[in-house]
Each structure stands twice: as structure tokens, then as C-alpha cells.
mmCIF file of C-alpha atoms in Angstrom:
data_model
loop_
_atom_site.group_PDB
_atom_site.id
_atom_site.type_symbol
_atom_site.label_atom_id
_atom_site.label_comp_id
_atom_site.label_asym_id
_atom_site.label_seq_id
_atom_site.Cartn_x
_atom_site.Cartn_y
_atom_site.Cartn_z
ATOM 1 C CA ALA A 1 -190.227 -62.888 -47.017
ATOM 2 C CA LEU A 2 -190.730 -62.912 -43.119
ATOM 3 C CA PRO A 3 -191.309 -66.436 -41.452
ATOM 4 C CA PRO A 4 -195.034 -67.052 -40.608
ATOM 5 C CA GLY A 5 -196.060 -65.712 -37.186
ATOM 6 C CA TRP A 6 -193.423 -63.093 -37.145
ATOM 7 C CA LYS A 7 -194.208 -59.761 -35.426
ATOM 8 C CA PRO A 8 -192.443 -56.738 -34.408
ATOM 9 C CA GLY A 9 -190.281 -57.186 -31.336
ATOM 10 C CA SER A 10 -190.023 -61.008 -32.121
ATOM 11 C CA LYS A 11 -186.410 -62.622 -31.676
ATOM 12 C CA ALA A 12 -187.074 -64.969 -34.465
ATOM 13 C CA ALA A 13 -184.790 -63.909 -37.574
ATOM 14 C CA PRO A 14 -186.240 -64.306 -41.036
ATOM 15 C CA ALA A 15 -184.753 -67.052 -43.040
ATOM 16 C CA PRO A 16 -182.116 -66.133 -45.192
ATOM 17 C CA GLN A 17 -182.756 -66.041 -49.073
ATOM 18 C CA LEU A 18 -179.731 -67.281 -50.661
ATOM 19 C CA PRO A 19 -179.326 -67.119 -54.600
ATOM 20 C CA ASP A 20 -179.940 -70.612 -56.671
ATOM 21 C CA PHE A 21 -176.228 -71.053 -57.401
ATOM 22 C CA ALA A 22 -177.239 -74.256 -59.339
ATOM 23 C CA ALA A 23 -179.405 -72.266 -61.624
ATOM 24 C CA ILE A 24 -176.689 -69.421 -62.051
ATOM 25 C CA ALA A 25 -174.093 -71.951 -62.950
ATOM 26 C CA ALA A 26 -176.202 -73.562 -65.426
ATOM 27 C CA GLU A 27 -177.173 -70.492 -66.901
ATOM 28 C CA ASN A 28 -173.520 -69.217 -67.299
ATOM 29 C CA GLN A 29 -172.175 -72.406 -68.491
ATOM 30 C CA GLN A 30 -170.563 -72.381 -71.859
ATOM 31 C CA ALA A 31 -168.702 -74.789 -73.913
ATOM 32 C CA PRO A 32 -165.208 -74.851 -73.035
ATOM 33 C CA SER A 33 -163.060 -72.877 -75.389
ATOM 34 C CA GLY A 34 -159.979 -74.094 -77.276
ATOM 35 C CA ALA A 35 -156.639 -73.831 -75.460
ATOM 36 C CA ALA A 36 -154.620 -70.701 -76.944
ATOM 37 C CA ALA A 37 -151.860 -71.844 -79.225
ATOM 38 C CA PRO A 38 -148.392 -71.289 -77.307
ATOM 39 C CA LYS A 39 -146.557 -68.712 -78.823
ATOM 40 C CA SER A 40 -142.981 -69.897 -80.606
ATOM 41 C CA THR A 41 -139.692 -68.921 -79.019
ATOM 42 C CA LEU A 42 -138.982 -66.349 -81.734
ATOM 43 C CA SER A 43 -142.104 -64.682 -81.075
ATOM 44 C CA GLN A 44 -141.596 -64.519 -77.398
ATOM 45 C CA LEU A 45 -138.074 -63.112 -77.948
ATOM 46 C CA LYS A 46 -139.485 -60.719 -80.253
ATOM 47 C CA ASP A 47 -142.241 -59.517 -77.556
ATOM 48 C CA SER A 48 -139.486 -59.251 -75.006
ATOM 49 C CA PHE A 49 -136.814 -57.435 -76.883
ATOM 50 C CA LEU A 50 -138.116 -55.796 -80.113
ATOM 51 C CA ASN A 51 -141.274 -53.855 -78.833
ATOM 52 C CA TRP A 52 -141.369 -51.010 -81.169
ATOM 53 C CA ASP A 53 -143.818 -49.077 -79.238
ATOM 54 C CA LEU A 54 -141.606 -49.083 -76.335
ATOM 55 C CA TYR A 55 -138.538 -47.951 -78.390
ATOM 56 C CA LYS A 56 -140.464 -45.021 -79.466
ATOM 57 C CA GLN A 57 -141.306 -44.323 -75.856
ATOM 58 C CA ALA A 58 -137.684 -44.888 -74.590
ATOM 59 C CA ILE A 59 -135.398 -43.384 -77.321
ATOM 60 C CA PRO A 60 -136.675 -39.622 -76.623
ATOM 61 C CA ASP A 61 -136.010 -40.134 -72.831
ATOM 62 C CA LEU A 62 -132.485 -41.865 -73.520
ATOM 63 C CA PHE A 63 -131.319 -39.148 -75.879
ATOM 64 C CA LYS A 64 -132.631 -35.974 -73.843
ATOM 65 C CA THR A 65 -131.762 -37.127 -70.315
ATOM 66 C CA GLY A 66 -129.795 -40.517 -70.385
ATOM 67 C CA LEU A 67 -127.244 -39.715 -72.882
ATOM 68 C CA PRO A 68 -126.024 -36.167 -71.516
ATOM 69 C CA ASN A 69 -126.018 -37.475 -67.891
ATOM 70 C CA THR A 70 -123.755 -40.429 -68.972
ATOM 71 C CA LEU A 71 -121.444 -37.880 -70.784
ATOM 72 C CA ILE A 72 -121.350 -35.873 -67.931
ATOM 73 C CA LEU A 73 -120.274 -38.331 -65.534
ATOM 74 C CA THR A 74 -117.759 -39.873 -67.555
ATOM 75 C CA VAL A 75 -116.177 -36.864 -68.664
ATOM 76 C CA SER A 76 -116.067 -35.429 -65.189
ATOM 77 C CA ALA A 77 -114.644 -38.566 -63.561
ATOM 78 C CA SER A 78 -111.987 -38.587 -66.284
ATOM 79 C CA VAL A 79 -110.677 -35.363 -65.632
ATOM 80 C CA ILE A 80 -110.540 -36.378 -61.826
ATOM 81 C CA GLY A 81 -108.838 -39.558 -62.775
ATOM 82 C CA LEU A 82 -106.199 -37.979 -65.202
ATOM 83 C CA ALA A 83 -105.340 -35.345 -62.697
ATOM 84 C CA LEU A 84 -105.139 -37.660 -59.561
ATOM 85 C CA GLY A 85 -103.727 -40.638 -61.560
ATOM 86 C CA MET A 86 -100.732 -38.354 -62.761
ATOM 87 C CA ALA A 87 -100.000 -37.769 -59.124
ATOM 88 C CA LEU A 88 -100.410 -41.129 -58.290
ATOM 89 C CA ALA A 89 -97.960 -42.109 -61.047
ATOM 90 C CA VAL A 90 -95.154 -39.456 -59.787
ATOM 91 C CA ALA A 91 -95.605 -40.597 -56.442
ATOM 92 C CA GLY A 92 -95.283 -44.319 -57.179
ATOM 93 C CA ILE A 93 -91.796 -43.964 -59.036
ATOM 94 C CA SER A 94 -90.816 -41.269 -56.545
ATOM 95 C CA ARG A 95 -87.773 -42.534 -54.262
ATOM 96 C CA ALA A 96 -89.326 -41.016 -51.269
ATOM 97 C CA ARG A 97 -91.128 -43.723 -49.200
ATOM 98 C CA TRP A 98 -93.559 -41.187 -47.661
ATOM 99 C CA LEU A 99 -94.937 -40.838 -51.405
ATOM 100 C CA ARG A 100 -94.563 -44.214 -52.909
ATOM 101 C CA TRP A 101 -96.010 -46.174 -50.363
ATOM 102 C CA PRO A 102 -99.548 -44.301 -49.932
ATOM 103 C CA ALA A 103 -99.548 -44.267 -53.668
ATOM 104 C CA ARG A 104 -99.398 -48.083 -53.869
ATOM 105 C CA VAL A 105 -101.584 -48.684 -50.790
ATOM 106 C CA TYR A 106 -104.298 -46.367 -52.726
ATOM 107 C CA THR A 107 -103.932 -48.181 -55.896
ATOM 108 C CA ASP A 108 -104.041 -51.565 -54.497
ATOM 109 C CA ILE A 109 -107.191 -50.638 -52.446
ATOM 110 C CA PHE A 110 -109.268 -49.107 -55.426
ATOM 111 C CA ARG A 111 -108.254 -51.528 -57.989
ATOM 112 C CA GLY A 112 -109.018 -54.510 -55.687
ATOM 113 C CA LEU A 113 -112.434 -53.600 -54.545
ATOM 114 C CA PRO A 114 -115.566 -54.107 -56.925
ATOM 115 C CA GLU A 115 -116.619 -50.898 -58.545
ATOM 116 C CA VAL A 116 -120.077 -51.103 -56.985
ATOM 117 C CA VAL A 117 -118.777 -51.387 -53.585
ATOM 118 C CA ILE A 118 -116.856 -48.189 -53.916
ATOM 119 C CA ILE A 119 -119.705 -46.190 -55.305
ATOM 120 C CA LEU A 120 -122.016 -47.410 -52.351
ATOM 121 C CA LEU A 121 -119.392 -46.626 -49.838
ATOM 122 C CA ILE A 122 -118.843 -43.412 -51.033
ATOM 123 C CA GLY A 123 -122.271 -42.471 -52.022
ATOM 124 C CA LEU A 124 -124.209 -43.907 -48.795
ATOM 125 C CA GLY A 125 -120.908 -43.450 -46.482
ATOM 126 C CA VAL A 126 -119.502 -40.317 -47.204
ATOM 127 C CA GLY A 127 -122.686 -38.855 -48.524
ATOM 128 C CA PRO A 128 -124.136 -38.015 -45.220
ATOM 129 C CA VAL A 129 -120.922 -36.535 -43.960
ATOM 130 C CA VAL A 130 -120.814 -34.113 -46.963
ATOM 131 C CA GLY A 131 -124.362 -33.597 -47.204
ATOM 132 C CA GLY A 132 -124.130 -29.959 -46.283
ATOM 133 C CA LEU A 133 -121.723 -29.432 -49.575
ATOM 134 C CA THR A 134 -123.689 -31.410 -51.937
ATOM 135 C CA GLY A 135 -126.928 -30.781 -50.500
ATOM 136 C CA ASN A 136 -127.650 -34.387 -50.187
ATOM 137 C CA ASN A 137 -127.412 -34.709 -54.002
ATOM 138 C CA PRO A 138 -125.884 -38.064 -55.101
ATOM 139 C CA TYR A 139 -124.675 -36.830 -58.513
ATOM 140 C CA PRO A 140 -121.591 -35.123 -57.466
ATOM 141 C CA LEU A 141 -120.986 -37.991 -55.088
ATOM 142 C CA GLY A 142 -121.250 -40.360 -58.303
ATOM 143 C CA ILE A 143 -118.711 -38.271 -60.234
ATOM 144 C CA ALA A 144 -116.400 -38.294 -57.201
ATOM 145 C CA ALA A 145 -116.582 -41.933 -56.866
ATOM 146 C CA LEU A 146 -116.169 -42.794 -60.637
ATOM 147 C CA GLY A 147 -113.105 -40.296 -60.629
ATOM 148 C CA LEU A 148 -111.390 -41.854 -57.431
ATOM 149 C CA MET A 149 -111.610 -45.527 -59.270
ATOM 150 C CA ALA A 150 -110.234 -44.086 -62.424
ATOM 151 C CA ALA A 151 -107.408 -42.456 -60.998
ATOM 152 C CA ALA A 152 -106.004 -45.935 -59.604
ATOM 153 C CA TYR A 153 -106.123 -47.459 -62.974
ATOM 154 C CA VAL A 154 -105.144 -44.242 -64.913
ATOM 155 C CA GLY A 155 -102.027 -44.044 -62.363
ATOM 156 C CA GLU A 156 -100.778 -47.250 -63.216
ATOM 157 C CA ILE A 157 -101.149 -46.667 -66.971
ATOM 158 C CA PHE A 158 -99.334 -43.357 -66.475
ATOM 159 C CA ARG A 159 -96.320 -45.107 -64.182
ATOM 160 C CA SER A 160 -95.842 -47.771 -66.914
ATOM 161 C CA GLY A 161 -95.494 -45.302 -69.632
ATOM 162 C CA ILE A 162 -93.156 -43.246 -67.809
ATOM 163 C CA GLN A 163 -91.075 -46.082 -66.827
ATOM 164 C CA SER A 164 -91.055 -47.372 -70.590
ATOM 165 C CA VAL A 165 -89.105 -44.291 -71.515
ATOM 166 C CA GLU A 166 -85.350 -45.104 -71.856
ATOM 167 C CA PRO A 167 -83.352 -43.835 -69.080
ATOM 168 C CA GLY A 168 -80.965 -42.356 -71.441
ATOM 169 C CA GLN A 169 -83.702 -39.573 -72.132
ATOM 170 C CA LEU A 170 -83.616 -38.386 -68.742
ATOM 171 C CA GLU A 171 -79.792 -38.519 -68.522
ATOM 172 C CA ALA A 172 -79.706 -36.490 -71.430
ATOM 173 C CA SER A 173 -81.859 -33.768 -70.512
ATOM 174 C CA ARG A 174 -79.768 -33.435 -67.146
ATOM 175 C CA ALA A 175 -76.673 -33.245 -69.055
ATOM 176 C CA LEU A 176 -78.157 -30.460 -70.928
ATOM 177 C CA GLY A 177 -78.783 -28.575 -67.841
ATOM 178 C CA PHE A 178 -82.448 -29.104 -67.119
ATOM 179 C CA SER A 179 -83.512 -29.875 -63.644
ATOM 180 C CA TYR A 180 -84.902 -33.295 -62.692
ATOM 181 C CA THR A 181 -88.528 -31.833 -62.480
ATOM 182 C CA SER A 182 -88.257 -29.999 -65.876
ATOM 183 C CA SER A 183 -86.698 -33.284 -67.575
ATOM 184 C CA MET A 184 -89.689 -35.178 -66.396
ATOM 185 C CA ARG A 185 -92.109 -32.539 -67.525
ATOM 186 C CA LEU A 186 -90.812 -31.724 -70.742
ATOM 187 C CA VAL A 187 -89.002 -34.814 -71.935
ATOM 188 C CA VAL A 188 -89.976 -38.129 -70.094
ATOM 189 C CA VAL A 189 -93.703 -37.508 -69.072
ATOM 190 C CA PRO A 190 -94.727 -36.468 -72.688
ATOM 191 C CA GLN A 191 -93.157 -39.453 -74.350
ATOM 192 C CA GLY A 192 -94.593 -41.999 -71.850
ATOM 193 C CA VAL A 193 -98.129 -40.541 -72.200
ATOM 194 C CA ARG A 194 -98.005 -40.513 -76.114
ATOM 195 C CA ARG A 195 -96.980 -44.398 -75.608
ATOM 196 C CA VAL A 196 -100.317 -45.077 -73.449
ATOM 197 C CA LEU A 197 -102.727 -43.425 -75.296
ATOM 198 C CA PRO A 198 -104.471 -46.396 -76.444
ATOM 199 C CA ALA A 199 -104.473 -47.638 -72.914
ATOM 200 C CA LEU A 200 -105.990 -44.350 -71.720
ATOM 201 C CA MET A 201 -108.652 -44.523 -74.264
ATOM 202 C CA ASN A 202 -109.514 -48.216 -73.172
ATOM 203 C CA GLN A 203 -109.956 -46.823 -69.690
ATOM 204 C CA PHE A 204 -112.351 -44.055 -70.606
ATOM 205 C CA ILE A 205 -114.489 -46.639 -72.539
ATOM 206 C CA SER A 206 -114.403 -48.790 -68.995
ATOM 207 C CA LEU A 207 -115.387 -45.540 -67.291
ATOM 208 C CA LEU A 208 -118.110 -44.903 -69.416
ATOM 209 C CA LYS A 209 -119.633 -48.295 -68.932
ATOM 210 C CA ALA A 210 -119.045 -48.125 -65.112
ATOM 211 C CA SER A 211 -121.121 -44.786 -65.044
ATOM 212 C CA SER A 212 -124.174 -47.038 -65.271
ATOM 213 C CA LEU A 213 -123.544 -48.082 -61.609
ATOM 214 C CA VAL A 214 -124.309 -44.581 -60.214
ATOM 215 C CA TYR A 215 -127.992 -46.010 -60.500
ATOM 216 C CA PHE A 216 -127.470 -47.676 -57.248
ATOM 217 C CA LEU A 217 -127.248 -44.198 -55.613
ATOM 218 C CA GLY A 218 -130.972 -43.084 -56.484
ATOM 219 C CA LEU A 219 -130.586 -40.313 -59.001
ATOM 220 C CA VAL A 220 -133.621 -38.057 -59.428
ATOM 221 C CA ALA A 221 -135.457 -37.979 -62.598
ATOM 222 C CA ASN A 222 -133.286 -35.285 -64.667
ATOM 223 C CA GLN A 223 -130.101 -36.704 -63.339
ATOM 224 C CA ARG A 224 -130.481 -40.242 -64.646
ATOM 225 C CA GLU A 225 -127.977 -41.796 -66.930
ATOM 226 C CA LEU A 226 -128.670 -44.132 -69.770
ATOM 227 C CA PHE A 227 -128.982 -47.557 -67.622
ATOM 228 C CA GLN A 228 -131.309 -45.886 -65.058
ATOM 229 C CA VAL A 229 -133.576 -44.302 -67.890
ATOM 230 C CA GLY A 230 -133.987 -47.754 -69.371
ATOM 231 C CA ARG A 231 -134.349 -49.607 -66.329
ATOM 232 C CA ASP A 232 -137.134 -47.392 -65.099
ATOM 233 C CA LEU A 233 -139.431 -47.960 -68.161
ATOM 234 C CA ASN A 234 -138.305 -51.652 -67.753
ATOM 235 C CA ALA A 235 -139.724 -51.617 -64.334
ATOM 236 C CA GLN A 236 -142.944 -49.781 -65.608
ATOM 237 C CA THR A 237 -143.647 -51.978 -68.503
ATOM 238 C CA GLY A 238 -142.180 -55.402 -67.682
ATOM 239 C CA ASN A 239 -140.701 -55.241 -71.082
ATOM 240 C CA LEU A 240 -136.816 -55.717 -71.776
ATOM 241 C CA SER A 241 -136.952 -53.434 -74.833
ATOM 242 C CA PRO A 242 -136.156 -50.139 -72.886
ATOM 243 C CA LEU A 243 -132.927 -51.775 -71.796
ATOM 244 C CA VAL A 244 -131.946 -53.051 -75.156
ATOM 245 C CA ALA A 245 -132.538 -49.463 -76.464
ATOM 246 C CA ALA A 246 -130.206 -48.116 -73.549
ATOM 247 C CA GLY A 247 -127.377 -50.856 -74.630
ATOM 248 C CA LEU A 248 -127.695 -49.595 -78.194
ATOM 249 C CA PHE A 249 -126.951 -45.949 -77.048
ATOM 250 C CA TYR A 250 -123.787 -47.454 -75.174
ATOM 251 C CA LEU A 251 -122.657 -49.382 -78.253
ATOM 252 C CA LEU A 252 -123.131 -46.183 -80.330
ATOM 253 C CA LEU A 253 -120.510 -44.526 -78.048
ATOM 254 C CA THR A 254 -118.256 -47.522 -77.170
ATOM 255 C CA VAL A 255 -117.881 -49.089 -80.817
ATOM 256 C CA PRO A 256 -116.458 -45.949 -82.376
ATOM 257 C CA LEU A 257 -114.259 -45.300 -79.593
ATOM 258 C CA THR A 258 -112.756 -48.778 -79.669
ATOM 259 C CA HIS A 259 -111.920 -48.788 -83.361
ATOM 260 C CA LEU A 260 -110.327 -45.107 -82.685
ATOM 261 C CA VAL A 261 -108.333 -47.043 -80.029
ATOM 262 C CA ASN A 262 -107.377 -49.486 -82.668
ATOM 263 C CA PHE A 263 -106.573 -46.941 -85.113
ATOM 264 C CA ILE A 264 -104.203 -44.782 -82.379
ATOM 265 C CA ASP A 265 -102.465 -48.043 -81.446
ATOM 266 C CA THR A 266 -101.478 -48.937 -85.081
ATOM 267 C CA ARG A 267 -100.153 -45.580 -85.755
ATOM 268 C CA LEU A 268 -98.120 -45.522 -82.882
ATOM 269 C CA ARG A 269 -96.742 -49.212 -83.521
ATOM 270 C CA ARG A 270 -96.162 -48.213 -87.109
ATOM 271 C CA GLY A 271 -94.318 -44.973 -86.485
ATOM 272 C CA ARG A 272 -93.170 -42.748 -89.276
ATOM 273 C CA GLU A 273 -93.654 -44.058 -92.549
ATOM 274 C CA PRO A 274 -90.701 -45.273 -94.637
ATOM 275 C CA GLY A 275 -89.106 -42.654 -96.454
ATOM 276 C CA ARG A 276 -90.789 -40.033 -94.739
ATOM 277 C CA GLU A 277 -88.281 -37.323 -93.297
ATOM 278 C CA ASP A 278 -88.839 -35.936 -89.608
ATOM 279 C CA PRO A 279 -89.066 -32.105 -90.275
ATOM 280 C CA LEU A 280 -86.987 -31.303 -87.294
ATOM 281 C CA GLU A 281 -84.344 -33.701 -88.548
ATOM 282 C CA LEU A 282 -84.608 -32.329 -91.882
ATOM 283 C CA SER A 283 -83.931 -28.619 -90.679
ATOM 284 C CA THR A 284 -81.244 -29.714 -88.640
ATOM 285 C CA SER A 285 -79.604 -31.351 -91.506
ATOM 286 C CA GLN A 286 -79.781 -28.146 -93.585
ATOM 287 C CA GLU A 287 -78.182 -25.981 -91.168
ATOM 288 C CA MET A 288 -75.269 -28.549 -90.531
ATOM 289 C CA ILE A 289 -74.598 -28.334 -94.543
#
């Protein structure tokens, strides 16, 4: 309503008409509801880790996207690690200093740095330099970083296996007319590799778990590995169930491999069963008779 005496052109402002806050508060006032009963610790843990609806949402993405990429990263890096690791092992036992010292420096650096530091240095440091080759795609850089890390450990495993072979094996092969290179390739290295198979399998398991660190390079949606798929769903929902589902996938991969390592190690330690003839020795003895 306009104030008394107001007319057009008057500078007098109309009095503000404010709502009756007291009346509104009285109308909306309700009896205070009872406080909600706090959830038990077990119920809170169940809500955080065992949300079945989120499991149903996460498992298809983990299976279709996360699992294949984790295996691709691990297997590709393992191939790089085995090839470069063997070269490092041979260089590490070489008598030539120009081969031995660089191999040792490489091994010390890549074994001494944290894995995530190496991945970030290669992905963010080398990435812009080789962007023309990779198309600024962090996926091959992640494989390269994992492979270079694995090579340092695999090289030491190979070196220990080769040096565990008795020197008489090399001397005997040289006495039979084999060159040093042929003796190492055909006699010493196969025996050394056989002795370190459990250690190589353990290194593969470690590499499989380390593949989750490629997450820090920021892979695109169809390149995400298990951890990143679970982490993205965790960030969207605020629930830890997707990460638990990702952890279950890792366990499905690592636990059977761990038991396989134990089986191989047991067989290698036991050797041939008592009373079982070596076919090669048996044929040789028959020829002598």
C-alpha cells in the first residue's frame, strides 16, 4: 500500500511490507523429531565396502576395460623387461668395464627410485619429447616405464642365476670346442634361467600390481586399467565398493600365480624323483652296453 499523501512524482518511498516472520515460524513449528539411531560399526563397514548395487555396476567395466588393459600393460612390460634384463645380466658379468659399469649404474638407479617416480619422470618428462611418436598418448609411455623398471630387477635375477651355474659347465663346453658365446647361450644361460624361474614369476606378479601406477599418467576411458576403473567409480559414488571389486580382480590374478610359483619352486628343489631314470642317461648306458 502507498503511504498517505503520496502522489506521482513524490520522492516519498512506500513503506516496505515485510512478511510476518513470527507468524510463519509459529505455523511451521513442529515437535522436534527424535534423533536417528546411530549405525553400528559393522553396518557402516558394510555400507562402505559391500554395496552390491555398485558391485554390479563396477564388475562389467572392470572385466571389459580394466582387466584387458592390465594384462596388456603387464605382458608388454614383461617382454621389454626380459629382453633388456638379459642384456643387463650379460653386461653385468662381462669383463669389459665399458659394459659392466653402465649396467650396474642402470640397475642401481632403477632399483633405487620409487616406481611412481620413474613412471612420472618418463610419462611427464619424456612424454612431451616423444609426443610426435606416441601421439601424446600416455599408454605406450606407461608400458615403457614399467618395462624399464622390470629390466633392472630381471637383470639381477638373470645374473644371479647365471653365476650360480658351476664354472665346470663352462669349462667343459669350452673343452668340447664350443666358443664362449655358444657355451653361454647353449649351456650356462639355460641352466641359470631354469634355476630362477620362481623369482621371475614373482617379478611378474610384482609388475602386475605395479601396473596400477600408470593411473597417474591419466589414461583415456578405454585405456584404463583395473585400479583406475575402480577409482573413477569410487570418485563418482563416494563409496569404496568399486575399489574392493578391483582388488578382487587383482587377487584372482595374483593368488593362482603365487601358488604356481610355489609349485615350480617345489619341483625344482625336489628335482627328479628317486628311482626315476633320466631318459638321456638311460639311452647312453644302453649304447655303452
